[in-house]
Tab-separated table of C-alpha atoms in Angstrom:
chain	number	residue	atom	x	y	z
J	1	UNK	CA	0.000	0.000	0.000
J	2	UNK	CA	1.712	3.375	-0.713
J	3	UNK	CA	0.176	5.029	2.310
J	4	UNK	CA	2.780	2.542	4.253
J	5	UNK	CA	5.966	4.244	2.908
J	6	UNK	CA	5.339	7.210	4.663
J	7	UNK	CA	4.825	5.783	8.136
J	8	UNK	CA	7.218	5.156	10.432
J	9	UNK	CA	8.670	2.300	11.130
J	10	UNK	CA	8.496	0.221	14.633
J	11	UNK	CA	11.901	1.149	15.448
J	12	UNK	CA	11.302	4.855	14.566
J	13	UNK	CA	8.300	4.362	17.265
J	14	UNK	CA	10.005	2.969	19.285
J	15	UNK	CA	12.956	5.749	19.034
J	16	UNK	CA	10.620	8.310	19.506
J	17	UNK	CA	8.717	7.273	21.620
J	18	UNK	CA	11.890	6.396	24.033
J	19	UNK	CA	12.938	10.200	23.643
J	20	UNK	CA	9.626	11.472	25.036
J	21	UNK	CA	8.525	8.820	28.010
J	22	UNK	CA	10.605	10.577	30.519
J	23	UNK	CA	10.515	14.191	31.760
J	24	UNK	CA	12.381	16.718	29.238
J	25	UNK	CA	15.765	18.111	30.325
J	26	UNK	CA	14.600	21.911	30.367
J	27	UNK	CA	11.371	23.323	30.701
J	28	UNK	CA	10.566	24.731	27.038
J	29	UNK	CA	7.264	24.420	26.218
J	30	UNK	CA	4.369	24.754	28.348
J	31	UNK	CA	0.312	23.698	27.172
J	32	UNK	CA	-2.024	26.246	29.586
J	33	UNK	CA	-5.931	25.439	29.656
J	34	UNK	CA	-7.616	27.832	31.835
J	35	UNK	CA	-11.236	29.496	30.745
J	36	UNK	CA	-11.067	32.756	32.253
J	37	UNK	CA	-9.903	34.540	29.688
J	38	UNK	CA	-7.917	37.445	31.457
J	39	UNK	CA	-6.131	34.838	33.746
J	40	UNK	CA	-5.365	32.854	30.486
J	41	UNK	CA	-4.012	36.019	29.042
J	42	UNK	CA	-2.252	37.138	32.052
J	43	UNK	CA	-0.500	33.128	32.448
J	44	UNK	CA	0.173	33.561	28.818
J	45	UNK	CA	1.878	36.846	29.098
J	46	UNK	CA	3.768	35.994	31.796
J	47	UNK	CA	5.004	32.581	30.948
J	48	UNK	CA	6.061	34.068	27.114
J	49	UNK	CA	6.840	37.610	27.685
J	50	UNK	CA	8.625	36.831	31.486
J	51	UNK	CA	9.830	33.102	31.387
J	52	UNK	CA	10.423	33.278	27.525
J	53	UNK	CA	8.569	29.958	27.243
J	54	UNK	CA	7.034	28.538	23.939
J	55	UNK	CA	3.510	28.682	25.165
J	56	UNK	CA	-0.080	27.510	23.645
J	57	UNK	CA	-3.157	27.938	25.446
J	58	UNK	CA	-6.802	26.595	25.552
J	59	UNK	CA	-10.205	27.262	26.879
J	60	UNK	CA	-11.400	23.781	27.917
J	61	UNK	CA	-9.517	20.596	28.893
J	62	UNK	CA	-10.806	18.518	25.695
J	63	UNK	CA	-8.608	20.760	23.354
J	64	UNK	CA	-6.004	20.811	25.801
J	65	UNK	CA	-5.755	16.715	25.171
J	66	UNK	CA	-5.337	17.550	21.264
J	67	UNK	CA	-2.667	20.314	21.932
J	68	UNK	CA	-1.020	17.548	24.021
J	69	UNK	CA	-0.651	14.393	21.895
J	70	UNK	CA	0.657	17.072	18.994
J	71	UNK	CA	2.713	18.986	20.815
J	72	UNK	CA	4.294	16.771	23.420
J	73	UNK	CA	5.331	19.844	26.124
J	74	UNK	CA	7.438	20.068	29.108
J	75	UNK	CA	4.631	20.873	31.034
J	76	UNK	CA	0.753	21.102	31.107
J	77	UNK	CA	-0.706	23.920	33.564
J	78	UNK	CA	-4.304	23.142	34.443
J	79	UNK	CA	-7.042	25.049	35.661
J	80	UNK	CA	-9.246	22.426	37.475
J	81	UNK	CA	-12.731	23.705	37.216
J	82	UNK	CA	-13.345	24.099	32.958
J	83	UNK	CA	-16.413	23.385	30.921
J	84	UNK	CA	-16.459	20.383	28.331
J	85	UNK	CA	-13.577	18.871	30.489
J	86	UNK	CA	-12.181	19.691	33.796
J	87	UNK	CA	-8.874	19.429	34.475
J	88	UNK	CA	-8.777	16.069	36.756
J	89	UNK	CA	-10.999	14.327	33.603
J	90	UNK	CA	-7.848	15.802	31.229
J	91	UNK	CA	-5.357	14.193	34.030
J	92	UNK	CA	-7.072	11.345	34.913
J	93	UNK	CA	-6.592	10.549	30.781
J	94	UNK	CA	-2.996	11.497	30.159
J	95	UNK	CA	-2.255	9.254	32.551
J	96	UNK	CA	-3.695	6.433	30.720
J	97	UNK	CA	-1.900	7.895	27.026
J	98	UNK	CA	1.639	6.277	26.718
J	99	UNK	CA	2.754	8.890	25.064
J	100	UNK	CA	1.767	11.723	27.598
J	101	UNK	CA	1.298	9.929	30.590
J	102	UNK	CA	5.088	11.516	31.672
J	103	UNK	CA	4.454	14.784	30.891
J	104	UNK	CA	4.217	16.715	34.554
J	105	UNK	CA	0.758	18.404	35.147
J	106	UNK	CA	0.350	21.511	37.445
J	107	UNK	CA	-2.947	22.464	38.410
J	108	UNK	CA	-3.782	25.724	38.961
J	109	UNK	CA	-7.097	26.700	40.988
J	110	UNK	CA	-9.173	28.854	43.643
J	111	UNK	CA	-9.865	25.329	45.550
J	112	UNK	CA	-7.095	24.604	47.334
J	113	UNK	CA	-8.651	23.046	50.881
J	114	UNK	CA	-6.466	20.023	52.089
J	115	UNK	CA	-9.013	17.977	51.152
J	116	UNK	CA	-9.209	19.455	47.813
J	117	UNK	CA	-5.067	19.114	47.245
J	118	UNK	CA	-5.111	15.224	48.762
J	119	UNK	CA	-7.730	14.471	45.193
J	120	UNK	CA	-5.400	16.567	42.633
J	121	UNK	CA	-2.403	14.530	44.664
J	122	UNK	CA	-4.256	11.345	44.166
J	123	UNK	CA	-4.653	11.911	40.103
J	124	UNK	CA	-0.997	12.558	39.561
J	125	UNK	CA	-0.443	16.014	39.713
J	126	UNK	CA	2.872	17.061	40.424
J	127	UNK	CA	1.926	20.813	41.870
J	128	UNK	CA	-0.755	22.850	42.667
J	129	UNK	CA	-0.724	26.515	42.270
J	130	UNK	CA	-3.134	28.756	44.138
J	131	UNK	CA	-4.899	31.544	42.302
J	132	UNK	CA	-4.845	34.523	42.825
J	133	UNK	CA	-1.186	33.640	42.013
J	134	UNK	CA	1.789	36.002	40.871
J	135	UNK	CA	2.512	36.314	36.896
J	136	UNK	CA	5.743	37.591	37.424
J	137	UNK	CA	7.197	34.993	39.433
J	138	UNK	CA	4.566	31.790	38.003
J	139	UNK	CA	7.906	31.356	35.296
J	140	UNK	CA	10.641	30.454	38.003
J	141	UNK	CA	7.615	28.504	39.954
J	142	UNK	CA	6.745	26.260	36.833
J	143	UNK	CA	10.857	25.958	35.525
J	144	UNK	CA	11.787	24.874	39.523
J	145	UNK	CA	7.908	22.199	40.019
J	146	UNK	CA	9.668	21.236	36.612
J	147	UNK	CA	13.496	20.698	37.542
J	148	UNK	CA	12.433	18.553	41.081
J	149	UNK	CA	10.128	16.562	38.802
J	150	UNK	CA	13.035	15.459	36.374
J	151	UNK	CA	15.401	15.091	39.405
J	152	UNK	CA	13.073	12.589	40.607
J	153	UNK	CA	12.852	10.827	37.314
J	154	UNK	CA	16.771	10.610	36.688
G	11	UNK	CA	7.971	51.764	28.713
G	12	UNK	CA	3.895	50.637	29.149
G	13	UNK	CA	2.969	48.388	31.497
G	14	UNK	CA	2.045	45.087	28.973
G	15	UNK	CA	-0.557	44.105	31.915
G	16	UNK	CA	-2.265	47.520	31.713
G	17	UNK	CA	-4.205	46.435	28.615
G	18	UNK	CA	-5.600	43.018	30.442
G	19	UNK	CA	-5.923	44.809	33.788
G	20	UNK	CA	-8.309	47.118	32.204
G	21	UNK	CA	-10.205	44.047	30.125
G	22	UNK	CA	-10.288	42.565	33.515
G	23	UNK	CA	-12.009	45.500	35.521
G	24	UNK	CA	-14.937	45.989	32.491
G	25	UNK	CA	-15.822	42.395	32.714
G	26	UNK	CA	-15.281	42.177	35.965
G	27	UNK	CA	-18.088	44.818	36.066
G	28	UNK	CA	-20.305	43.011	34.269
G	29	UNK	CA	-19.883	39.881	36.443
G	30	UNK	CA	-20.319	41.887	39.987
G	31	UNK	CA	-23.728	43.922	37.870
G	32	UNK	CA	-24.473	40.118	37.501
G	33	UNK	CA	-24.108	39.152	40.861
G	34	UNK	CA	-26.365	42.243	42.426
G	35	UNK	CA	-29.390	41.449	40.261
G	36	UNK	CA	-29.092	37.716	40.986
G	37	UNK	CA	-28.808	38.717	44.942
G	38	UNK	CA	-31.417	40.930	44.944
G	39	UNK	CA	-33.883	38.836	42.729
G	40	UNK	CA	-34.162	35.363	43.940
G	41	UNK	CA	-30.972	35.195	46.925
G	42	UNK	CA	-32.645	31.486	48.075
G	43	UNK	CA	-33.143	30.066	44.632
G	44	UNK	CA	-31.178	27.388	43.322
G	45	UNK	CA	-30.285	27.810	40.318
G	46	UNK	CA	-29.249	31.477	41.305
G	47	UNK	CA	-26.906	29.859	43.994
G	48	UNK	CA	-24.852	28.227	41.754
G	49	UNK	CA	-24.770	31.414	39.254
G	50	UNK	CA	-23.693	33.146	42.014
G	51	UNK	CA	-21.403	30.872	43.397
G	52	UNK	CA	-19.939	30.652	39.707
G	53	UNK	CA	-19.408	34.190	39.207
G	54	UNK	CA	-17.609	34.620	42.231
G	55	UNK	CA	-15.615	32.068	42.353
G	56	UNK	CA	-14.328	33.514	38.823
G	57	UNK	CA	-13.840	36.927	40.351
G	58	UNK	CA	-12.275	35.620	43.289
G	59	UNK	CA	-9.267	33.725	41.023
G	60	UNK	CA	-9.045	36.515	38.928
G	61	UNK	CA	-8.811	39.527	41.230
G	62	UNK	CA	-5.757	38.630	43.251
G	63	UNK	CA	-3.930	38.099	40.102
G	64	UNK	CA	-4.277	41.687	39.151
G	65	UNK	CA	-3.608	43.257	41.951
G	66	UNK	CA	-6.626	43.517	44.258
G	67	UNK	CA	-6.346	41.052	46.956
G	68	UNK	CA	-9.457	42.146	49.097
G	69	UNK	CA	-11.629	42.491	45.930
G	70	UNK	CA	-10.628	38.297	45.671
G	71	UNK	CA	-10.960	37.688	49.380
G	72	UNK	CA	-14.524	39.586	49.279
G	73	UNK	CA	-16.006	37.561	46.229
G	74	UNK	CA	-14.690	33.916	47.875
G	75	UNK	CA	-16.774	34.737	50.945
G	76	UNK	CA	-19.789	35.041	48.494
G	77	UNK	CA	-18.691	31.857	46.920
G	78	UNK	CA	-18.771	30.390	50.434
G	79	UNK	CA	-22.415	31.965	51.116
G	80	UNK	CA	-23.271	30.907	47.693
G	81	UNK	CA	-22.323	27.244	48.389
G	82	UNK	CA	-23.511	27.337	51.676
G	83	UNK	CA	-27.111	28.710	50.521
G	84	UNK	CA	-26.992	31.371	52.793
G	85	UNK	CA	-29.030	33.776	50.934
G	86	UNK	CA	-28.712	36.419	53.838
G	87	UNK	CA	-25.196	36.789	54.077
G	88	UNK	CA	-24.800	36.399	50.373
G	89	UNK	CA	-26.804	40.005	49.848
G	90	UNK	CA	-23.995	40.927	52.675
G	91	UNK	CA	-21.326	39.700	50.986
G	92	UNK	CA	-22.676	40.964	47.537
G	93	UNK	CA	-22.785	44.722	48.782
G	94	UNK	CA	-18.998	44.427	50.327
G	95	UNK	CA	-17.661	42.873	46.757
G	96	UNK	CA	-19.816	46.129	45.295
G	97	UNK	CA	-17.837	48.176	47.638
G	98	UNK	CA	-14.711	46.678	46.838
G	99	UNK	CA	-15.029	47.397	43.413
G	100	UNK	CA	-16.239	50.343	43.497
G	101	UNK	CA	-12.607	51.116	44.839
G	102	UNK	CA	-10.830	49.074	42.495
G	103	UNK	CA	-12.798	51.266	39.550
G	104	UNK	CA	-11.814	54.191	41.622
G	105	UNK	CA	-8.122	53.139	41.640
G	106	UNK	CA	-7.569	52.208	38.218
G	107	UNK	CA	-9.473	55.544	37.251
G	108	UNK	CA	-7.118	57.218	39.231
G	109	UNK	CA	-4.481	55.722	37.576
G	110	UNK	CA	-5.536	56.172	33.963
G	111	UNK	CA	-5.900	59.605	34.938
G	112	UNK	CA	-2.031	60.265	36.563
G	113	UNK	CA	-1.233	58.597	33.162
G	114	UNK	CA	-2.863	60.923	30.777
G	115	UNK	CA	-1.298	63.923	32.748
């Protein structure tokens, strides 16, 4: 079939898929879902204009899957309550994706009772970040959650 | 230089206007009724992750005590709580008018 020629092969897969199943050495490039639009535009600003981070954001969790699985990034930064999908459902389902189910996930919300933290905990979330929450330092927050995370993972 | 937030600040404070003109006319109408709760609840629990972000801590701390009365169904202190997040407001529109206008000079 002529379609086949242009897939890759198992060991190109494989190769790739190897290069991305563990945490990337620097924090890059960071997915944001969040559907308040100023604090999406405020986390945007901050994370490209501040941390000088290759940065693509969403309004709802479900595109934030997409954006994932064709973008592979460093990080994903999560609001927790979204419509279409909230942010544990988007969690909950990376970790179940071989090829995202590394990929650290912060969550970022107004909820942040113990109770609350010991559920985002229990999904696999490696942070939480409390709004209201600082743009101007959110950069070094998300390039140090990411650094411990890799650490861990070496 | 400009300030790159000033442009989002200000997109904040007109919507956030909108949301707390929201919130009043939801209070006042129906404070008890359900479905109102959780609109109320839901607006403030946007203003009160938003507000801190920009700048105006109490204006965040007011609107998560009407998320509380909100959740709580406490239609009482919700009209209580509504009128402080008004006030609150009210001096956040002050400030930033304030501001706009030291700018201009």
């Amino acid at each position: 079939m002529a379609i086949q020629g242009d897939l890759p092969s198992f060991a190109e897969r494989r190769d790739a898929l190897s290069k991305t199943a563990r945490p990337a050495a620097t924090l890059t490039r960071v997915i944001v879902a969040e559907d308040d639009p100023d604090i999406r535009a405020v986390t945007e600003l901050a994370l490209r204009r501040v941390g000088r981070l290759d940065v693509t954001c969403c309004a709802d969790g479900a595109v934030a899957l997409e954006l994932t699985l064709r973008l592979v990034p460093d990080l994903i930064l999560l609001d927790v309550m979204m419509p279409v999908m909230d942010g544990i459902e988007v969690l909950d389902r990376l970790k179940r994706m071989p090829a995202a189910a590394h990929i650290p996930v912060v969550f970022m919300t107004a909820r942040v009772q113990p109770s609350d933290l010991e559920r985002y905990y229990a999904h696999g979330a490696i942070a939480v970040i409390a709004k209201p929450f600082d743009p101007m330092t959110l950069p070094q927050q998300l390039r140090q959650l990411h650094a411990e995370h890799r650490l861990a993972h070496d | 230089m400009t300030d790159p937030l000033a442009e989002l600040r200000s997109r904040f404070v007109a919507r956030t206007k909108d949301r707390v003109a929201a919130l009043r006319a939801a209070v006042d109408r129906e404070p008890n009724d359900e479905e109102a709760a959780s609109m109320i609840a839901s607006l403030a629990h946007q203003i009160a992750g938003t507000a801190g972000t920009f700048g105006y801590p109490a204006l965040g701390r007011a609107a998560a005590a009407l998320e509380d009365a909100a959740d709580s169904r406490d239609g009482s202190s919700a009209a209580a709580r509504c009128e402080l997040l008004h006030a609150r407001f009210s001096a956040v529109e002050a400030s930033v008018a304030a501001l706009d206008e030291a700018s201009a000079r």
